[in-house]
Coordinates of C-alpha atoms and ligand atoms in Angstrom, one line a residue:
X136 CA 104.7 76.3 89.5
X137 CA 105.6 78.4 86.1
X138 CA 103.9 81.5 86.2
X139 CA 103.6 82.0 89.6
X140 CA 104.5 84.7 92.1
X141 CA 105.9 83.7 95.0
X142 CA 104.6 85.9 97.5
X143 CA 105.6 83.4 100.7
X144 CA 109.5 83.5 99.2
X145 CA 112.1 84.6 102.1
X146 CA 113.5 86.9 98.7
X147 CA 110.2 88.3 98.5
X148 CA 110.1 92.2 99.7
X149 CA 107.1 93.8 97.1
X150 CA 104.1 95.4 98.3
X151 CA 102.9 94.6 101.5
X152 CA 102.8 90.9 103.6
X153 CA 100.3 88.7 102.0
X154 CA 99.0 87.1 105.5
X155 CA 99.9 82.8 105.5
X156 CA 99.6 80.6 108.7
X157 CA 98.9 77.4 109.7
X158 CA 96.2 78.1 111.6
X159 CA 94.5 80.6 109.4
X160 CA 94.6 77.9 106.6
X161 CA 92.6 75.4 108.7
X162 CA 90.5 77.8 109.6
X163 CA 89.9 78.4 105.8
X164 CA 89.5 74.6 104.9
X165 CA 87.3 74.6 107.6
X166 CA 84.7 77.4 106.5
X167 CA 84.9 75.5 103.0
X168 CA 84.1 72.4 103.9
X169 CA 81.1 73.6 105.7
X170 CA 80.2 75.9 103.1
X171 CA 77.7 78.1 104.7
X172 CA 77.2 81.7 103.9
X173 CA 75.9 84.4 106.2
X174 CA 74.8 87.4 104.3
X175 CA 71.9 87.4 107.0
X176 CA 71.7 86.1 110.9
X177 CA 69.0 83.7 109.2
X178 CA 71.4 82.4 106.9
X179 CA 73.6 81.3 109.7
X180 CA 73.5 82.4 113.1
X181 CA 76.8 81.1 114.1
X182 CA 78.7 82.7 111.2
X183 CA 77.3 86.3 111.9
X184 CA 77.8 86.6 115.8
X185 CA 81.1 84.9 115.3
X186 CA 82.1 87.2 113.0
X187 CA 80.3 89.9 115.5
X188 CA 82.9 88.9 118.4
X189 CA 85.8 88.7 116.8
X190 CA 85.5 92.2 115.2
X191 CA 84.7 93.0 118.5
X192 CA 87.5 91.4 120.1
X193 CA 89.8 92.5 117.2
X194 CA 88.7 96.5 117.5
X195 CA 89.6 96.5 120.9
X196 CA 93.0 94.7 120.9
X197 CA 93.4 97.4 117.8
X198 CA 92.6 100.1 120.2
X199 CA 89.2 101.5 118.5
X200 CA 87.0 103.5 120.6
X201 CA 84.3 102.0 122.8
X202 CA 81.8 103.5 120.0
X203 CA 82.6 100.9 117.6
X204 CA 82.3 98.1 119.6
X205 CA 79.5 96.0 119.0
X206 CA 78.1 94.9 122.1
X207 CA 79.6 97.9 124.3
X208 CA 76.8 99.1 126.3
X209 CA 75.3 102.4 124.7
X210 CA 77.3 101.7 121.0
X211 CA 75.6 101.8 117.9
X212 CA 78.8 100.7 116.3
X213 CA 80.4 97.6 114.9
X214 CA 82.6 95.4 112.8
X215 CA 82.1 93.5 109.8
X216 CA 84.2 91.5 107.4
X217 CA 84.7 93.1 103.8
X218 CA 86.9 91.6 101.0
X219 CA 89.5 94.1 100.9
X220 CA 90.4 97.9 101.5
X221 CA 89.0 98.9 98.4
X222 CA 85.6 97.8 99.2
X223 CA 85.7 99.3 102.8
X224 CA 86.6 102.4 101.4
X225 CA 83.8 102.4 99.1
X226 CA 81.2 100.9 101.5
X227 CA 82.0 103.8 103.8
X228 CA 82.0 106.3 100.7
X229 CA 78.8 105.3 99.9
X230 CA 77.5 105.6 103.1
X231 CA 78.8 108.9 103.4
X232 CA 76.7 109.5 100.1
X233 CA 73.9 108.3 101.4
X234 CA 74.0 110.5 104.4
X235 CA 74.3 114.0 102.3
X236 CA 71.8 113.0 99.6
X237 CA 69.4 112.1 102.8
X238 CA 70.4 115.9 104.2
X239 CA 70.4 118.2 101.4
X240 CA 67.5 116.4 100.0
X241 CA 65.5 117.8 103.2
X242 CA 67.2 121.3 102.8
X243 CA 65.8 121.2 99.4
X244 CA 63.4 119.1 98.5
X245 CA 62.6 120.6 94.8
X246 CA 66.3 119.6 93.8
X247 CA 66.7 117.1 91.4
X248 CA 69.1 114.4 93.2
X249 CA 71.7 114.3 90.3
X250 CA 72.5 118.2 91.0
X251 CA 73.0 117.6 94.6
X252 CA 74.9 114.6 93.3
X253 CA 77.0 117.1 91.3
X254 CA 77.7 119.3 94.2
X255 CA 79.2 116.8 96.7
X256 CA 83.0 116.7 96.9
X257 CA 85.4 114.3 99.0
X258 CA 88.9 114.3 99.6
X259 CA 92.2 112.8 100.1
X260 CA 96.0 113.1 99.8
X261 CA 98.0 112.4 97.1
X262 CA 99.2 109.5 98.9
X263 CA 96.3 107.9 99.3
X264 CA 96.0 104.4 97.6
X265 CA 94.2 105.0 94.3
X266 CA 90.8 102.7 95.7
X267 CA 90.0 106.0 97.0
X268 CA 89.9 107.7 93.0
X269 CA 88.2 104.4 92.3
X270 CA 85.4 104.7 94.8
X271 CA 85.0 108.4 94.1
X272 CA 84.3 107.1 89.9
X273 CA 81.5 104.7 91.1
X274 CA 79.8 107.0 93.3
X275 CA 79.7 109.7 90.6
X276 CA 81.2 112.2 93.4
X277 CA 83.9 114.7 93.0
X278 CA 87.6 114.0 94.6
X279 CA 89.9 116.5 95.3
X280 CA 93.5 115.0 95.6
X281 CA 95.4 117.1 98.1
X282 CA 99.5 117.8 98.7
X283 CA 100.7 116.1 101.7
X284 CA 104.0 117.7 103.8
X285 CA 107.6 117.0 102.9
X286 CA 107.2 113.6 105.3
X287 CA 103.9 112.4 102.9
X288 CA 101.6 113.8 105.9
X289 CA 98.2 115.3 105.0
X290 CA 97.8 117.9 107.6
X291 CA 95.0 119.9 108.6
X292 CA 95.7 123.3 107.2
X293 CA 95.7 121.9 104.2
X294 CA 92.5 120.5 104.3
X295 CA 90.7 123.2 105.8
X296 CA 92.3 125.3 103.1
X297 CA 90.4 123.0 100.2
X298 CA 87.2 122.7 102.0
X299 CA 86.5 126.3 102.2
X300 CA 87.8 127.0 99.1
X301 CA 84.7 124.0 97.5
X302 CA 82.7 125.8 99.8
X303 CA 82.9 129.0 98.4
X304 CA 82.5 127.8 95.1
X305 CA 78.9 125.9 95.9
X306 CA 80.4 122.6 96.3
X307 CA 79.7 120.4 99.5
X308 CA 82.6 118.2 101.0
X309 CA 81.3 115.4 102.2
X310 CA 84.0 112.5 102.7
X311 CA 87.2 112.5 103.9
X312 CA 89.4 109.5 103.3
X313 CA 93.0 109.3 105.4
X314 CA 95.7 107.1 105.4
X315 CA 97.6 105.2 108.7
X316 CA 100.5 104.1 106.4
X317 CA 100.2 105.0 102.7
X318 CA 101.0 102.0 100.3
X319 CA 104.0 104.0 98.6
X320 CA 106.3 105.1 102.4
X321 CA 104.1 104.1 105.2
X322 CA 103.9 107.7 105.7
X323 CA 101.1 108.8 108.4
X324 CA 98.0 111.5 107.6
X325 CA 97.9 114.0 110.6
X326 CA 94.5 113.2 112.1
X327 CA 94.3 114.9 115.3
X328 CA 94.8 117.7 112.9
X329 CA 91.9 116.4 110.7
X330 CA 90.0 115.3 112.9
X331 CA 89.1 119.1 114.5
X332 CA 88.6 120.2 110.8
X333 CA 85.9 117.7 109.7
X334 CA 84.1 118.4 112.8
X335 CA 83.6 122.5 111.3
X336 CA 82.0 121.3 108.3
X337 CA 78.3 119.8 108.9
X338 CA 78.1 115.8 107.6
X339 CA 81.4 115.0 106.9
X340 CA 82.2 111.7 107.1
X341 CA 86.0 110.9 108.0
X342 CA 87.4 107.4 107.3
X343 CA 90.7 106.6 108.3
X344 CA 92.4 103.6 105.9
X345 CA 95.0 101.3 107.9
X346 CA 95.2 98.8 105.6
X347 CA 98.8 97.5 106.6
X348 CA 99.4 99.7 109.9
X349 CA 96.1 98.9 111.2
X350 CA 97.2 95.4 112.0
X351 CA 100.8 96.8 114.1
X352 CA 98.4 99.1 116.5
X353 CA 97.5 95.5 119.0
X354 CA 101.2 96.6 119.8
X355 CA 101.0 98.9 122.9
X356 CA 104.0 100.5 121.7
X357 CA 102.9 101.2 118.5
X358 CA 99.1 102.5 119.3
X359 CA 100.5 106.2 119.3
X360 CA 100.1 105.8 115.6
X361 CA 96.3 105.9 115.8
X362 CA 96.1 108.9 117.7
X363 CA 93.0 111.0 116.5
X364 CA 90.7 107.8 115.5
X365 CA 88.2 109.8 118.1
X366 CA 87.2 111.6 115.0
X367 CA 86.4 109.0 112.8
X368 CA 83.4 107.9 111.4
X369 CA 85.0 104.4 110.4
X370 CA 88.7 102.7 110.0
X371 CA 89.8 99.9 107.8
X372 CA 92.8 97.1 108.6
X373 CA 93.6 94.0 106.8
X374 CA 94.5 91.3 108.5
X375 CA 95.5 89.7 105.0
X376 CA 98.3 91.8 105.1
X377 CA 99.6 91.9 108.2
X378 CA 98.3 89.6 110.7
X379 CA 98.7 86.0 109.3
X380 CA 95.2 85.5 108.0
X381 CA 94.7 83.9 104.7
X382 CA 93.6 86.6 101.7
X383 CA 90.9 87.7 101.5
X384 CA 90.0 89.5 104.8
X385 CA 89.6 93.3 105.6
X386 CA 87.8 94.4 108.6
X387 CA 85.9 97.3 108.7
X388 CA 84.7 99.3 111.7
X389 CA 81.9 102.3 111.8
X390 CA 80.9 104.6 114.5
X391 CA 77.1 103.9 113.6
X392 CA 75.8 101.0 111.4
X393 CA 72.7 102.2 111.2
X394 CA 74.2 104.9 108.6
X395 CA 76.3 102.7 107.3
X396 CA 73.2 99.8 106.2
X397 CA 70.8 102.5 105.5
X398 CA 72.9 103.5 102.5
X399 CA 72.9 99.5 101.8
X400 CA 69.6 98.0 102.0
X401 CA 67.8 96.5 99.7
X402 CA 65.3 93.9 101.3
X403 CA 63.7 91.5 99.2
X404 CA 60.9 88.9 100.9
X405 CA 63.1 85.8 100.4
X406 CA 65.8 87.5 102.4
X407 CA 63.5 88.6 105.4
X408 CA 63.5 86.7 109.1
X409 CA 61.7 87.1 112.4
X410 CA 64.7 88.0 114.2
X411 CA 66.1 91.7 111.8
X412 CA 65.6 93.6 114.6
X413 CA 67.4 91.6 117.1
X414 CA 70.7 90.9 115.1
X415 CA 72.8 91.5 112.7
X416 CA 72.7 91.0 108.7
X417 CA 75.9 91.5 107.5
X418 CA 74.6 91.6 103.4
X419 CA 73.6 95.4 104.8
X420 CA 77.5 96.2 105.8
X421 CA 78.6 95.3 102.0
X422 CA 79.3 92.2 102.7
X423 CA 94.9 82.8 114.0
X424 CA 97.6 82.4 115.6
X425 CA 98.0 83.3 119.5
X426 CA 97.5 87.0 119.7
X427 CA 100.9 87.4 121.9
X428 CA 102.4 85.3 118.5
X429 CA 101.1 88.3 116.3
X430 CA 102.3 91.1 118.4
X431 CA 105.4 89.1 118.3
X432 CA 105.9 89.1 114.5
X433 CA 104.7 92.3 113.8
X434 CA 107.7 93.6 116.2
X435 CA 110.3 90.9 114.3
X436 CA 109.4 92.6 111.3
X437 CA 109.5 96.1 112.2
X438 CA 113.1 94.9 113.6
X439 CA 114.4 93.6 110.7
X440 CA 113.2 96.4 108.5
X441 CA 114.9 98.7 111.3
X442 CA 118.4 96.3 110.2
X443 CA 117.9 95.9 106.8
X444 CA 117.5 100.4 107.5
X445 CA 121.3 100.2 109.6
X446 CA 123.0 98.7 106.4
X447 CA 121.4 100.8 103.5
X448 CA 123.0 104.3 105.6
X449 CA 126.1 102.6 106.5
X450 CA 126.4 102.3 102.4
X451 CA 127.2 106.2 101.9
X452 CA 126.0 105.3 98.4
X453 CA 122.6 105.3 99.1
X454 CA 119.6 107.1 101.1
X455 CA 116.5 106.4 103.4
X456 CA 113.5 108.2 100.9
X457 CA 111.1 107.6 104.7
X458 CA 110.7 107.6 108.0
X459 CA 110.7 103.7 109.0
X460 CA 108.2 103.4 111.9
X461 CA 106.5 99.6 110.8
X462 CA 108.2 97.0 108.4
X463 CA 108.6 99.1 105.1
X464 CA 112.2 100.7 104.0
X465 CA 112.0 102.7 101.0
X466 CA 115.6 103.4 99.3
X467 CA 117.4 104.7 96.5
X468 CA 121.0 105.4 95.2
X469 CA 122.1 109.4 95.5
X470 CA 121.6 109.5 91.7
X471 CA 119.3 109.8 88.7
X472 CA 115.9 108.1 89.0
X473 CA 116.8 106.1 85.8
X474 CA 119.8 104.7 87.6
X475 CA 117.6 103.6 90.6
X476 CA 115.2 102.3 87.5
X477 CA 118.3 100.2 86.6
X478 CA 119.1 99.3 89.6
X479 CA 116.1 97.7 90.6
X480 CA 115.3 96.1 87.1
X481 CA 118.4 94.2 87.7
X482 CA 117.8 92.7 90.9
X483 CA 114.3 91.8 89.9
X484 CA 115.8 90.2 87.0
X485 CA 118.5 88.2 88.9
X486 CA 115.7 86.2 90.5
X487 CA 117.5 86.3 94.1
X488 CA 115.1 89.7 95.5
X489 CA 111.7 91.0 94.5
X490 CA 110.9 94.5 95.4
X491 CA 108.3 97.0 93.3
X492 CA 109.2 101.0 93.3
X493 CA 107.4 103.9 94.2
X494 CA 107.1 107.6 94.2
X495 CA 108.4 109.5 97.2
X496 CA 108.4 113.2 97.0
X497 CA 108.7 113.6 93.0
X498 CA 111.5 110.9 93.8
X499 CA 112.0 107.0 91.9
X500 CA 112.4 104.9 95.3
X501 CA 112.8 101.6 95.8
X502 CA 110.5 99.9 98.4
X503 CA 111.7 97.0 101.0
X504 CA 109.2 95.8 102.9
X505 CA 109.8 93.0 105.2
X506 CA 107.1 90.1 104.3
X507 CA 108.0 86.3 105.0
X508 CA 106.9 85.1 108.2
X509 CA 109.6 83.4 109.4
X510 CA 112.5 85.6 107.9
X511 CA 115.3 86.6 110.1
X512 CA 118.5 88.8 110.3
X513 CA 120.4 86.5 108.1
X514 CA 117.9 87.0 105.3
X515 CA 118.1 90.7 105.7
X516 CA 122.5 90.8 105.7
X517 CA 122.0 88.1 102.2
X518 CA 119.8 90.6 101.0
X519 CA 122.0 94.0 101.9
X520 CA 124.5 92.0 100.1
X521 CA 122.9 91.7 96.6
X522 CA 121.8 94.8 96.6
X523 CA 125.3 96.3 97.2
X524 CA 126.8 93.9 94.7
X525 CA 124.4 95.3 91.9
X526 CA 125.1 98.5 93.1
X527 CA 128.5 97.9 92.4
X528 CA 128.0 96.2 88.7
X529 CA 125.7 99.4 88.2
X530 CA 128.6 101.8 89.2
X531 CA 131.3 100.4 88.0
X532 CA 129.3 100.1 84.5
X533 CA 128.7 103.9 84.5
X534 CA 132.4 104.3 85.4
X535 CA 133.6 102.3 82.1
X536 CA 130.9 104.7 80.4
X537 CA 132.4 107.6 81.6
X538 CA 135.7 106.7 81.0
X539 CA 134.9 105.7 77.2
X540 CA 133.0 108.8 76.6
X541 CA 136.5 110.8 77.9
X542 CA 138.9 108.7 75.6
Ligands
LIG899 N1 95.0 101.2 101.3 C1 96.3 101.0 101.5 C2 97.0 102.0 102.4 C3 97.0 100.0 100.9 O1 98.3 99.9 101.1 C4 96.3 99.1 100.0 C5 97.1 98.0 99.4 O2 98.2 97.8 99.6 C6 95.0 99.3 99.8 C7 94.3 100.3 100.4 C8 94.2 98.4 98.9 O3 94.0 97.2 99.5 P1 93.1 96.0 98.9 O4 93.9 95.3 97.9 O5 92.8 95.2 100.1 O6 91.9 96.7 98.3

């Protein structure tokens, strides 16, 4: 297959899992063959409450809060399927948009709409995956990209800091995007630090993006990692990346739909039915294995990334650039980022390992993330091996240079 990237390959260790399973490509020959699309109830009533209970089923083995639960008693909340975590963040942006224009238009109704547009400011941490500066260009808003801590944590202070200081100046924050595992370290926003802030500041809207974490919290071990999703107005996960499901499929969760859709709707008679009020039309919200087999994997992974972890400190040579919590190691050799550059260039080009870098505090770092399904801890020694044995070509290369430049 020339010109393909083999994102299934045991060698492969870029970006994050692309999900693959069995089951999950049945499932997707399944939905083809039948071809039906349900961007209303009317369109297919099957389709839309299916995809109602298994959000349902999914928030909770996540560990959501009752409030965005579909059919919890008393819960205006709910799920929906999105095509990735770029177009959840931007659904719940836009939302969010929605819901301030709606607000300050009532505070002053004699405004034009483009200066209140003007005025409206979200944030996010440097960390954040750059959908977030996307969104922010297509809904003509403001972003203000914050410094997270030494560990790649946006913490509260900081963002309380920002918010008064846009306040002060006649600007109105309005969104809040956070991460649960950034895309460069797997690093971890402080919400319950957040959280408390956004609730100071009248219509925020606080979404928290787990797009490869997300999927790790149906671990009981691992739900401490969500702590502070009390405060949020809607969370992202996709189980394309983490939870064997077949690309493309993000789930998205909100507190309340109903401000959500409202920012959404446009309703045209052919796309009308008798039964709006009753269900659900998903064309409002933007448009498996066992579950014991998931928890299963997602701990085999973080396990071997925990290994492949054990070899890179034995190698004095090298250091850990983050705190390894889920399946992602990022690395580099105690030297110049230009060496690290070499390094990894030369593995890539070898053909045997495939890993992208990334920036970790102002620092070149190489990124391992553990992605195969069905790799073990013979894959990760193989692995350890080739690195160290480029390491060594690269060293004892700068060696002969040294040595040269003294003679
Ligand atoms: N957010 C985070 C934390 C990510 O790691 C990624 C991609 O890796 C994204 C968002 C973007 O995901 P998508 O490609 O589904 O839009």
């Amino acid at each position: 297959m020339p010109g393909v990237t083999h994102w299934q390959h045991p060698r492969f260790h870029a970006y994050f899992p692309s999900g693959n399973s069995f089951p999950s490509i049945l499932g997707d020959m399944l939905s083809d063959a039948i071809g039906c699309i349900g961007f209303s109830w009317a369109a297919s009533p099957a389709c839309t409450e299916l995809e109602t209970i298994v959000l349902d089923w999914l928030g909770k083995a996540i560990g959501l809060p009752d409030q965005f639960l579909a059919f919890k008693e008393g819960s205006r909340g709910g799920g929906v399927i999105q095509t990735s975590a770029s177009e959840c963040i931007l659904a719940s942006m836009l939302a969010a948009r929605a819901q301030s224009l709606k607000r300050l238009k009532q505070q002053h109704p004699f405004v034009e709409e483009g200066v209140l547009l003007s005025k409206l400011m979200a944030y996010c941490s440097k960390e954040a995956h750059s959908c977030v500066e996307k969104s922010a260009m297509i809904c003509f808003v403001k972003l203000r990209i914050l410094e997270p801590d030494e560990k790649s944590s946006l913490r509260g202070k900081t963002l309380m800091m920002a918010m008064e200081e846009d306040e002060t100046m006649g600007l109105i924050p309005f969104f809040v995007s956070t991460t649960l595992g950034t895309t460069s370290s797997c690093s971890f926003d402080n919400l319950p630090e957040i959280g408390p802030v956004c609730q100071k500041f009248p219509c925020i809207w606080l979404h928290v993006d787990g797009a490869y974490a997300g999927n790790a919290f149906i671990c009981p071990e691992l739900k401490y990692l969500l702590s502070g999703i009390e405060y949020a107005d809607s969370f992202n996960t996709n189980p394309n990346k983490w939870l064997l499901t077949n690309f493309d499929c993000s789930t998205m969760w909100v507190r309340d739909r109903i401000r959500l859709t409202s920012a959404l709707v446009v309703d045209p008679l052919y796309l009308q039915h008798g039964y709006s009020d009753a269900t659900i039309d998903y064309r409002h919200w933007g448009r498996v294995t066992a579950y014991q087999d998931c928890k299963k994997y997602i701990r085999h992974h973080i396990k071997l990334a925990q290994r492949f972890e054990e070899h890179v400190v034995r190698d004095k040579r090298f250091e850990i650039c983050n705190e390894v919590k889920l399946g992602l190691v990022c690395f580099r050799l105690k030297g110049s980022d230009k060496l690290n550059e070499k390094l990894l260039s030369n593995i890539n080009a070898s053909g045997k390992l495939h890993m992208v870098p990334a920036n970790v505090n102002d620092k070149y770092v190489i990124r391992f993330c553990v992605v195969a399904p069905d790799a073990d801890e013979s894959d990760i020694d193989i692995e350890q091996q080739i690195i160290t044995m480029e390491s060594d070509k690269e060293f004892s290369e700068e060696l002969d240079l040294q040595m040269t430049e003294k003679n």
